[in-house]
CSV table of C-alpha atoms and ligand atoms in Angstrom, one decimal:
chain,number,residue,atom,x,y,z
L,11,UNK,CA,104.7,22.7,81.2
L,12,UNK,CA,105.7,25.9,79.5
L,13,UNK,CA,102.4,26.5,77.6
L,14,UNK,CA,101.9,30.2,77.0
L,15,UNK,CA,104.8,31.3,79.3
L,16,UNK,CA,106.8,34.3,78.1
L,17,UNK,CA,110.5,33.7,78.1
L,18,UNK,CA,112.9,36.5,77.4
L,19,UNK,CA,116.4,35.3,76.4
L,20,UNK,CA,119.4,37.6,76.4
L,21,UNK,CA,122.3,36.4,74.4
L,22,UNK,CA,125.8,37.9,74.8
L,23,UNK,CA,128.9,37.6,72.7
L,24,UNK,CA,130.4,34.1,73.4
L,25,UNK,CA,131.0,31.0,71.4
L,26,UNK,CA,128.3,29.1,73.4
L,27,UNK,CA,125.7,31.5,71.8
L,28,UNK,CA,125.1,28.8,69.1
L,29,UNK,CA,123.9,26.4,71.8
L,30,UNK,CA,121.0,28.7,72.7
L,31,UNK,CA,119.4,28.0,69.3
L,32,UNK,CA,118.6,24.5,70.4
L,33,UNK,CA,117.2,25.8,73.7
L,34,UNK,CA,114.9,28.3,71.8
L,35,UNK,CA,113.6,25.4,69.7
L,36,UNK,CA,112.9,23.3,72.9
L,37,UNK,CA,111.1,26.2,74.6
L,38,UNK,CA,108.9,26.7,71.5
L,39,UNK,CA,108.2,23.0,71.3
L,40,UNK,CA,107.0,23.1,74.9
L,41,UNK,CA,104.5,25.8,74.0
L,42,UNK,CA,106.4,28.9,75.3
L,43,UNK,CA,106.5,32.3,73.7
L,44,UNK,CA,110.1,33.3,73.2
L,45,UNK,CA,111.7,36.7,72.5
L,46,UNK,CA,115.4,37.2,72.1
L,47,UNK,CA,117.6,40.2,72.8
L,48,UNK,CA,121.1,39.8,71.3
L,49,UNK,CA,124.0,42.1,72.1
L,50,UNK,CA,125.8,43.3,68.9
L,51,UNK,CA,128.7,41.0,69.9
L,52,UNK,CA,126.3,38.0,70.1
L,53,UNK,CA,125.6,38.5,66.4
L,54,UNK,CA,129.2,37.6,65.7
L,55,UNK,CA,128.4,34.1,66.7
L,56,UNK,CA,124.7,33.6,65.6
L,57,UNK,CA,122.7,35.4,63.0
L,58,UNK,CA,119.7,37.5,63.6
L,59,UNK,CA,117.9,35.4,61.0
L,60,UNK,CA,118.5,32.1,62.8
L,61,UNK,CA,117.2,33.5,66.1
L,62,UNK,CA,114.2,35.2,64.4
L,63,UNK,CA,113.2,31.9,62.7
L,64,UNK,CA,113.6,29.8,65.7
L,65,UNK,CA,111.8,32.2,68.1
L,66,UNK,CA,109.2,33.1,65.5
L,67,UNK,CA,109.6,36.6,66.7
L,68,UNK,CA,111.5,39.7,66.0
L,69,UNK,CA,115.0,39.8,67.5
L,70,UNK,CA,115.7,42.8,69.6
L,71,UNK,CA,119.1,44.5,69.4
L,72,UNK,CA,118.9,48.3,69.3
L,73,UNK,CA,117.9,50.2,72.4
L,74,UNK,CA,116.3,53.1,70.6
L,75,UNK,CA,114.5,51.1,68.0
L,76,UNK,CA,111.2,52.4,69.4
L,77,UNK,CA,108.0,51.0,67.7
L,78,UNK,CA,105.4,52.3,70.0
L,79,UNK,CA,105.1,54.8,72.8
L,80,UNK,CA,106.7,52.5,75.3
L,81,UNK,CA,110.5,52.2,75.2
L,82,UNK,CA,111.6,48.7,74.2
L,83,UNK,CA,113.5,47.9,77.5
L,84,UNK,CA,110.3,48.5,79.5
L,85,UNK,CA,107.8,46.8,77.2
L,86,UNK,CA,110.1,43.7,77.0
L,87,UNK,CA,110.5,43.6,80.8
L,88,UNK,CA,106.7,43.9,81.2
L,89,UNK,CA,106.0,41.2,78.6
L,90,UNK,CA,108.3,38.5,80.0
L,91,UNK,CA,107.5,36.1,82.9
L,92,UNK,CA,111.2,35.6,83.4
L,93,UNK,CA,114.5,36.4,81.8
L,94,UNK,CA,117.4,34.1,80.9
L,95,UNK,CA,120.8,35.4,80.1
L,96,UNK,CA,122.9,32.8,78.3
L,97,UNK,CA,125.7,32.6,77.6
L,98,UNK,CA,126.4,35.5,80.0
L,99,UNK,CA,129.8,37.1,79.4
L,100,UNK,CA,132.0,38.5,82.2
L,101,UNK,CA,131.4,41.9,80.7
L,102,UNK,CA,127.5,41.7,80.8
L,103,UNK,CA,127.6,40.1,84.3
L,104,UNK,CA,129.8,43.0,85.5
L,105,UNK,CA,127.5,45.7,84.0
L,106,UNK,CA,124.3,44.2,85.3
L,107,UNK,CA,125.8,43.8,88.8
L,108,UNK,CA,126.8,47.5,88.8
L,109,UNK,CA,123.4,48.7,87.5
L,110,UNK,CA,124.9,49.9,84.2
L,111,UNK,CA,122.5,50.0,81.2
L,112,UNK,CA,124.5,50.8,78.1
L,113,UNK,CA,122.7,48.5,75.6
L,114,UNK,CA,119.2,46.9,75.3
L,115,UNK,CA,120.1,43.7,77.2
L,116,UNK,CA,121.6,45.5,80.2
L,117,UNK,CA,118.8,48.1,80.2
L,118,UNK,CA,116.1,45.4,80.3
L,119,UNK,CA,118.0,43.5,83.0
L,120,UNK,CA,118.1,46.8,85.0
L,121,UNK,CA,114.4,47.3,84.6
L,122,UNK,CA,113.5,43.6,85.3
L,123,UNK,CA,111.7,42.9,88.6
L,124,UNK,CA,110.9,39.2,88.0
L,125,UNK,CA,113.2,36.2,88.1
L,126,UNK,CA,116.5,36.3,86.2
L,127,UNK,CA,118.5,33.2,85.5
L,128,UNK,CA,122.1,33.7,84.4
L,129,UNK,CA,124.2,31.0,82.8
L,130,UNK,CA,127.8,32.3,82.5
L,131,UNK,CA,130.3,30.9,80.0
L,132,UNK,CA,133.8,32.2,79.6
L,133,UNK,CA,137.5,31.3,79.8
L,134,UNK,CA,138.4,29.6,83.1
L,135,UNK,CA,140.8,32.4,84.2
L,136,UNK,CA,138.1,34.9,83.6
L,137,UNK,CA,135.6,32.7,85.6
L,138,UNK,CA,138.1,32.6,88.5
L,139,UNK,CA,138.7,36.4,88.5
L,140,UNK,CA,137.8,37.8,91.9
L,141,UNK,CA,135.8,40.7,90.4
L,142,UNK,CA,133.7,38.4,88.3
L,143,UNK,CA,133.0,36.2,91.3
L,144,UNK,CA,132.1,39.3,93.4
L,145,UNK,CA,129.7,40.5,90.7
L,146,UNK,CA,128.0,37.1,90.6
L,147,UNK,CA,127.6,37.1,94.4
L,148,UNK,CA,126.0,40.6,94.1
L,149,UNK,CA,123.5,39.3,91.5
L,150,UNK,CA,122.8,36.2,93.6
L,151,UNK,CA,122.2,38.4,96.7
L,152,UNK,CA,119.6,40.4,94.7
L,153,UNK,CA,117.7,37.2,93.7
L,154,UNK,CA,119.3,36.1,90.4
L,155,UNK,CA,119.9,32.4,90.0
L,156,UNK,CA,123.3,31.5,88.7
L,157,UNK,CA,123.8,28.3,86.8
L,158,UNK,CA,127.5,27.7,87.2
L,159,UNK,CA,129.5,26.7,84.1
L,160,UNK,CA,131.0,23.2,83.9
L,161,UNK,CA,134.6,21.9,83.7
L,162,UNK,CA,135.9,20.8,80.4
L,163,UNK,CA,137.6,21.6,77.2
L,164,UNK,CA,137.0,25.3,76.4
L,165,UNK,CA,136.9,26.9,72.9
L,166,UNK,CA,139.9,29.0,73.8
L,167,UNK,CA,142.0,25.9,74.1
L,168,UNK,CA,142.1,25.8,77.9
L,169,UNK,CA,140.8,22.9,80.1
L,170,UNK,CA,138.9,24.2,83.1
L,171,UNK,CA,135.7,25.6,84.5
L,172,UNK,CA,133.9,28.0,82.1
L,173,UNK,CA,131.9,25.9,79.7
L,174,UNK,CA,128.2,26.7,79.5
L,175,UNK,CA,126.2,24.3,81.7
L,176,UNK,CA,124.1,21.7,80.0
L,177,UNK,CA,121.0,22.8,78.1
L,178,UNK,CA,119.0,20.3,80.2
L,179,UNK,CA,120.1,22.1,83.3
L,180,UNK,CA,119.0,25.5,81.9
L,181,UNK,CA,115.7,24.1,80.6
L,182,UNK,CA,114.9,22.5,84.0
L,183,UNK,CA,115.8,25.7,85.9
L,184,UNK,CA,113.5,27.7,83.7
L,185,UNK,CA,110.7,25.2,84.0
L,186,UNK,CA,111.0,25.1,87.7
L,187,UNK,CA,111.1,28.9,88.1
L,188,UNK,CA,108.0,29.4,85.9
L,189,UNK,CA,106.0,26.8,87.6
L,190,UNK,CA,106.5,28.1,91.1
L,191,UNK,CA,103.2,28.9,92.7
L,192,UNK,CA,103.1,31.8,95.1
L,193,UNK,CA,101.5,29.7,97.8
L,194,UNK,CA,103.7,31.2,100.5
L,195,UNK,CA,102.9,34.9,99.7
L,196,UNK,CA,102.3,36.8,102.9
L,197,UNK,CA,103.8,34.1,105.0
L,198,UNK,CA,106.9,34.4,107.2
L,199,UNK,CA,109.2,31.4,107.0
L,200,UNK,CA,112.1,31.0,109.4
L,201,UNK,CA,114.7,28.4,108.3
L,202,UNK,CA,117.8,27.3,110.2
L,203,UNK,CA,120.8,25.8,108.3
L,204,UNK,CA,124.4,24.6,108.8
L,205,UNK,CA,126.2,22.8,111.7
L,206,UNK,CA,126.5,24.8,114.9
L,207,UNK,CA,130.0,25.6,116.1
L,208,UNK,CA,130.7,25.0,119.8
L,209,UNK,CA,134.0,26.7,120.7
L,210,UNK,CA,136.4,25.1,123.1
L,211,UNK,CA,139.0,27.9,123.2
L,212,UNK,CA,139.9,30.8,120.8
L,213,UNK,CA,141.4,28.3,118.2
L,214,UNK,CA,139.4,25.1,118.6
L,215,UNK,CA,135.8,24.0,118.3
L,216,UNK,CA,133.5,21.0,117.7
L,217,UNK,CA,131.0,21.0,114.8
L,218,UNK,CA,129.6,18.6,112.2
L,219,UNK,CA,129.5,18.0,108.5
L,220,UNK,CA,126.4,20.1,107.7
L,221,UNK,CA,127.2,22.4,104.7
L,222,UNK,CA,123.9,24.4,105.0
L,223,UNK,CA,122.9,23.3,101.5
L,224,UNK,CA,119.6,21.7,102.5
L,225,UNK,CA,118.6,24.8,104.6
L,226,UNK,CA,119.7,27.1,101.8
L,227,UNK,CA,117.6,25.2,99.2
L,228,UNK,CA,114.5,25.5,101.5
L,229,UNK,CA,115.1,29.2,102.0
L,230,UNK,CA,115.5,29.9,98.3
L,231,UNK,CA,112.4,27.8,97.5
L,232,UNK,CA,110.3,29.6,100.1
L,233,UNK,CA,111.5,32.9,98.8
L,234,UNK,CA,110.6,31.9,95.2
L,235,UNK,CA,107.1,30.8,96.5
L,236,UNK,CA,106.6,34.4,97.7
L,237,UNK,CA,107.5,34.0,101.4
L,238,UNK,CA,109.2,36.6,103.6
L,239,UNK,CA,112.2,34.5,104.6
L,240,UNK,CA,114.4,34.7,107.7
L,241,UNK,CA,117.5,32.5,107.2
L,242,UNK,CA,119.3,31.7,110.5
L,243,UNK,CA,122.6,30.1,109.4
L,244,UNK,CA,126.1,29.2,110.5
L,245,UNK,CA,127.3,29.4,106.9
L,246,UNK,CA,127.6,32.7,105.2
L,247,UNK,CA,125.7,32.5,101.9
L,248,UNK,CA,124.8,35.5,99.7
L,249,UNK,CA,121.0,35.6,99.8
L,250,UNK,CA,118.4,38.1,98.7
L,251,UNK,CA,116.4,37.7,102.0
L,252,UNK,CA,117.1,38.4,105.7
L,253,UNK,CA,120.1,36.4,107.0
L,254,UNK,CA,121.0,36.0,110.7
L,255,UNK,CA,124.5,34.6,111.0
L,256,UNK,CA,125.1,32.5,114.1
L,257,UNK,CA,127.7,30.2,115.6
L,258,UNK,CA,126.6,28.1,118.5
L,259,UNK,CA,123.4,26.4,119.4
L,260,UNK,CA,122.7,29.1,122.0
L,261,UNK,CA,123.0,31.8,119.4
L,262,UNK,CA,120.7,29.9,117.1
L,263,UNK,CA,118.2,29.4,119.9
L,264,UNK,CA,118.2,33.2,120.6
L,265,UNK,CA,117.7,34.0,116.9
L,266,UNK,CA,114.9,31.5,116.5
L,267,UNK,CA,113.1,32.7,119.7
L,268,UNK,CA,113.2,36.3,118.4
L,269,UNK,CA,111.4,35.3,115.2
L,270,UNK,CA,108.9,32.9,116.9
L,271,UNK,CA,106.0,35.2,117.5
L,272,UNK,CA,105.7,36.5,113.9
L,273,UNK,CA,106.6,33.3,112.1
L,274,UNK,CA,104.1,31.2,110.1
L,275,UNK,CA,106.6,28.4,109.6
L,276,UNK,CA,109.8,27.4,111.4
L,277,UNK,CA,111.9,24.8,109.7
L,278,UNK,CA,114.9,23.4,111.5
L,279,UNK,CA,117.3,22.0,108.9
L,280,UNK,CA,120.4,22.9,111.0
L,281,UNK,CA,122.5,20.2,112.6
L,282,UNK,CA,122.6,21.5,116.2
L,283,UNK,CA,125.2,20.2,118.5
L,284,UNK,CA,123.6,18.3,121.4
L,285,UNK,CA,126.5,19.3,123.7
L,286,UNK,CA,129.0,22.2,124.3
L,287,UNK,CA,132.0,22.3,126.5
L,288,UNK,CA,131.2,23.1,130.1
L,289,UNK,CA,133.9,25.8,130.4
L,290,UNK,CA,135.1,27.7,127.4
L,291,UNK,CA,138.8,28.6,127.9
L,292,UNK,CA,139.4,32.3,127.3
L,293,UNK,CA,143.1,31.5,126.4
L,294,UNK,CA,144.4,28.9,124.0
L,295,UNK,CA,144.7,25.6,125.8
L,296,UNK,CA,148.3,24.5,126.1
L,297,UNK,CA,149.6,21.1,125.3
L,298,UNK,CA,150.3,19.3,128.6
L,299,UNK,CA,152.5,16.5,129.7
L,300,UNK,CA,149.8,13.8,129.9
L,301,UNK,CA,149.0,11.7,126.9
L,302,UNK,CA,145.3,12.3,127.1
L,303,UNK,CA,143.0,15.0,128.3
L,304,UNK,CA,139.3,15.1,129.3
L,305,UNK,CA,136.9,17.8,128.3
L,306,UNK,CA,133.6,18.0,130.1
L,307,UNK,CA,130.5,18.7,128.0
L,308,UNK,CA,127.0,20.0,129.1
L,309,UNK,CA,123.8,19.5,127.2
L,310,UNK,CA,122.7,22.2,124.8
L,311,UNK,CA,119.0,23.2,124.8
L,312,UNK,CA,116.9,21.2,122.3
L,313,UNK,CA,115.8,24.3,120.3
L,314,UNK,CA,113.2,22.4,118.3
L,315,UNK,CA,111.5,20.7,121.3
L,316,UNK,CA,111.5,24.0,123.2
L,317,UNK,CA,109.9,25.9,120.3
L,318,UNK,CA,107.2,23.2,120.1
L,319,UNK,CA,106.6,23.5,123.8
L,320,UNK,CA,106.3,27.3,123.5
L,321,UNK,CA,103.8,26.9,120.8
L,322,UNK,CA,101.7,24.4,122.9
L,323,UNK,CA,101.8,26.9,125.8
L,324,UNK,CA,100.4,29.6,123.6
L,325,UNK,CA,97.1,27.7,123.2
L,326,UNK,CA,94.8,26.8,126.0
L,327,UNK,CA,92.9,24.4,123.8
L,328,UNK,CA,95.7,22.0,122.8
L,329,UNK,CA,93.7,20.6,120.0
L,330,UNK,CA,94.0,24.0,118.3
L,331,UNK,CA,97.7,23.5,117.8
L,332,UNK,CA,97.4,23.3,114.0
L,333,UNK,CA,97.8,27.1,114.4
L,334,UNK,CA,100.9,29.0,113.6
L,335,UNK,CA,103.8,28.6,113.5
L,336,UNK,CA,103.9,25.3,111.8
L,337,UNK,CA,107.1,23.7,113.2
L,338,UNK,CA,109.1,21.4,111.1
L,339,UNK,CA,112.1,19.4,112.3
L,340,UNK,CA,114.7,17.4,110.5
L,341,UNK,CA,115.9,14.0,111.6
L,342,UNK,CA,119.4,12.8,110.7
L,343,UNK,CA,119.8,9.0,111.3
L,344,UNK,CA,122.4,6.5,110.4
L,345,UNK,CA,120.2,3.4,111.1
L,346,UNK,CA,116.5,2.5,111.4
L,347,UNK,CA,115.5,5.7,109.8
L,348,UNK,CA,111.7,5.4,109.9
L,349,UNK,CA,111.5,3.8,113.3
L,350,UNK,CA,113.8,6.5,114.9
L,351,UNK,CA,111.9,9.2,113.0
L,352,UNK,CA,108.6,8.1,114.4
L,353,UNK,CA,110.0,8.1,117.9
L,354,UNK,CA,111.6,11.6,117.3
L,355,UNK,CA,108.4,13.3,116.0
L,356,UNK,CA,106.5,12.1,119.1
L,357,UNK,CA,109.3,13.2,121.5
L,358,UNK,CA,109.9,16.6,120.0
L,359,UNK,CA,106.2,17.4,119.3
L,360,UNK,CA,106.7,19.1,115.9
L,361,UNK,CA,104.1,19.2,113.1
L,362,UNK,CA,106.3,17.6,110.6
L,363,UNK,CA,109.6,15.7,110.7
L,364,UNK,CA,111.8,15.3,107.6
L,365,UNK,CA,114.0,12.2,108.0
L,366,UNK,CA,117.2,11.6,106.0
L,367,UNK,CA,119.8,8.8,106.1
L,368,UNK,CA,123.1,10.4,106.8
L,369,UNK,CA,125.1,7.1,106.5
L,370,UNK,CA,124.8,7.4,102.7
L,371,UNK,CA,127.4,9.3,100.8
L,372,UNK,CA,125.2,10.3,97.9
L,373,UNK,CA,122.6,12.1,100.0
L,374,UNK,CA,122.4,14.1,103.3
L,375,UNK,CA,125.5,15.9,104.5
L,376,UNK,CA,127.4,18.1,102.1
L,377,UNK,CA,126.2,16.8,98.8
L,378,UNK,CA,123.7,18.3,96.3
L,379,UNK,CA,121.0,15.6,96.5
L,380,UNK,CA,118.8,14.3,99.2
L,381,UNK,CA,116.2,11.6,99.7
L,382,UNK,CA,113.7,12.0,102.6
L,383,UNK,CA,110.7,10.7,104.4
L,384,UNK,CA,108.2,13.3,105.5
L,385,UNK,CA,106.3,12.4,108.6
L,386,UNK,CA,103.3,14.4,109.9
L,387,UNK,CA,102.1,14.4,113.5
L,388,UNK,CA,98.9,12.8,112.2
L,389,UNK,CA,100.8,9.8,111.2
L,390,UNK,CA,101.0,10.5,107.4
L,391,UNK,CA,104.1,9.4,105.7
L,392,UNK,CA,105.4,10.5,102.3
L,393,UNK,CA,108.7,9.3,100.7
L,394,UNK,CA,110.5,11.8,98.4
L,395,UNK,CA,112.8,9.9,96.1
L,396,UNK,CA,116.4,11.0,95.6
L,397,UNK,CA,116.6,14.4,93.8
L,398,UNK,CA,118.6,17.6,93.9
L,399,UNK,CA,118.0,19.5,97.2
L,400,UNK,CA,116.1,22.3,95.5
L,401,UNK,CA,113.5,19.9,94.2
L,402,UNK,CA,113.3,18.1,97.6
L,403,UNK,CA,112.9,21.6,99.3
L,404,UNK,CA,110.1,22.6,97.0
L,405,UNK,CA,108.2,19.3,97.6
L,406,UNK,CA,108.7,19.7,101.4
L,407,UNK,CA,107.3,23.2,101.3
L,408,UNK,CA,104.3,22.2,99.1
L,409,UNK,CA,103.6,19.4,101.5
L,410,UNK,CA,103.8,21.4,104.8
L,411,UNK,CA,101.9,24.3,103.4
L,412,UNK,CA,98.8,22.3,102.5
L,413,UNK,CA,97.7,21.6,106.1
K,18,LIG,O1,123.5,21.0,105.6
K,18,LIG,P1,123.7,19.9,104.5
K,18,LIG,O2,125.1,19.5,104.3
K,18,LIG,O3,122.9,20.1,103.3
K,18,LIG,O4,123.0,18.5,105.2
K,18,LIG,C1,121.6,18.5,105.5
K,18,LIG,C2,121.4,17.8,106.8
K,18,LIG,C3,121.7,16.4,106.8
K,18,LIG,C4,122.1,18.5,108.0
K,18,LIG,C5,119.8,18.0,107.1
K,18,LIG,O5,119.1,17.4,106.1
K,18,LIG,C6,119.4,17.5,108.5
K,18,LIG,O6,119.1,16.3,108.6
K,18,LIG,N1,119.4,18.3,109.5
K,18,LIG,C7,119.1,18.0,110.9
K,18,LIG,C8,120.3,17.5,111.5
K,18,LIG,C9,120.1,17.1,113.0
K,18,LIG,O7,120.6,17.7,113.9
K,18,LIG,O8,119.3,16.1,113.2
K,18,LIG,P2,118.9,15.5,114.7
K,18,LIG,O9,118.2,14.2,114.3
K,18,LIG,O10,120.1,15.4,115.5
K,18,LIG,O11,118.0,16.6,115.3
K,18,LIG,C10,116.6,16.6,115.1
K,18,LIG,C11,116.0,18.0,115.0
K,18,LIG,O12,116.2,18.7,116.2
K,18,LIG,C12,116.7,18.8,113.9
K,18,LIG,O13,115.6,19.6,113.3
K,18,LIG,C13,117.6,19.7,114.7
K,18,LIG,O14,117.8,21.0,114.0
K,18,LIG,C14,116.9,19.9,116.0
K,18,LIG,N2,117.8,20.0,117.2
K,18,LIG,C15,118.7,19.1,117.5
K,18,LIG,C16,119.5,19.2,118.6
K,18,LIG,C17,119.3,20.4,119.4
K,18,LIG,N3,120.1,20.6,120.5
K,18,LIG,N4,118.4,21.3,119.1
K,18,LIG,C18,117.7,21.1,118.0
K,18,LIG,O15,116.8,22.0,117.7
């Protein structure tokens, strides 16, 4: 899978540096070309000779060790298909986030316009430091992928979060990033995420368990596939694409309507409340004498169904409705998944419906995995087995972009 791919690995000064030796060997075995930049501190933990032998390439350390007319930090950035920084120390993370370029590794990172994957490893108190977390968010917002460290026994003697994530996780992330096709280049993809918040009064609201993770995974995958992404969300994630933060179903509908005309794809992964309170109370509702109270609810618009209707109204020839935007709904069911999904796709009129079983604790709401059935309006059905949401997201996008 990695045949002829160019992987640039930046190693910083941390005890986990020795683990990267195994990773270099694995990349080489898979057919990749590997070049290593080591910070001077990294060489306190692994030797230049080891890295050189494993990568079968020169190891780059000095910034001004210029061998041809092009400075090293530019030629390495041009050569690589992607860059991995592992282990990434708090120091290097901070410098890259601030755009500092005081050694070869940070200079290359500063000049790097392709995908960067960062696998931090450090003491748990350093990991929890607010500045470190802000720096990571900054990098994430600019498109870097952060592979969070794991909990466990740390070399400094502490127990906590800070241990380099597993090498399998790093390998898989690299493989996935390198094998992304740019099939959505030039396409605008609008994605909704999270549970809507329907306010009752200034302190209370009704909502649901949607964490926004499924929508976020779709948005990130679409972005990696080259799309211009508009992310309409009730959850405030740091993302490198346009984000529209909303609360209620009505807010979400307005935001989606605004993007409709220029969208190529609209994917509704949000869990939208079907009802909102009839009358929002401007003041905090007081506890009263009675043992029970009654709130009256009114129906929210069905955003998905109305978008589908708007699309149909755009075309006089209804058989031409394969045209843009392709509209994709989700379907959250706790029983009779396929049966209910078939009824829902017919009722809502969308091009695709992604059905998931939200009665299971290991998939659906809040967790990192999902298992879905993709239904198309033509009656095709595809089951995607349980996998992390980013894998499911990518498969969904591949599937809906082939019509
Ligand atoms: O966010 P996570 O924690 O990662 O969880 C992911 C998820 C379970 C929320 C997601 O995978 C999912 O299933 N999202 C849709 C949830 C939902 O509202 O399903 P539904 O079957 O009630 O609605 C069907 C479709 O109509 C959905 O696309 C929904 O966005 C849309 N809808 C629903 C009601 C409404 N008033 N307007 C709508 O547009």
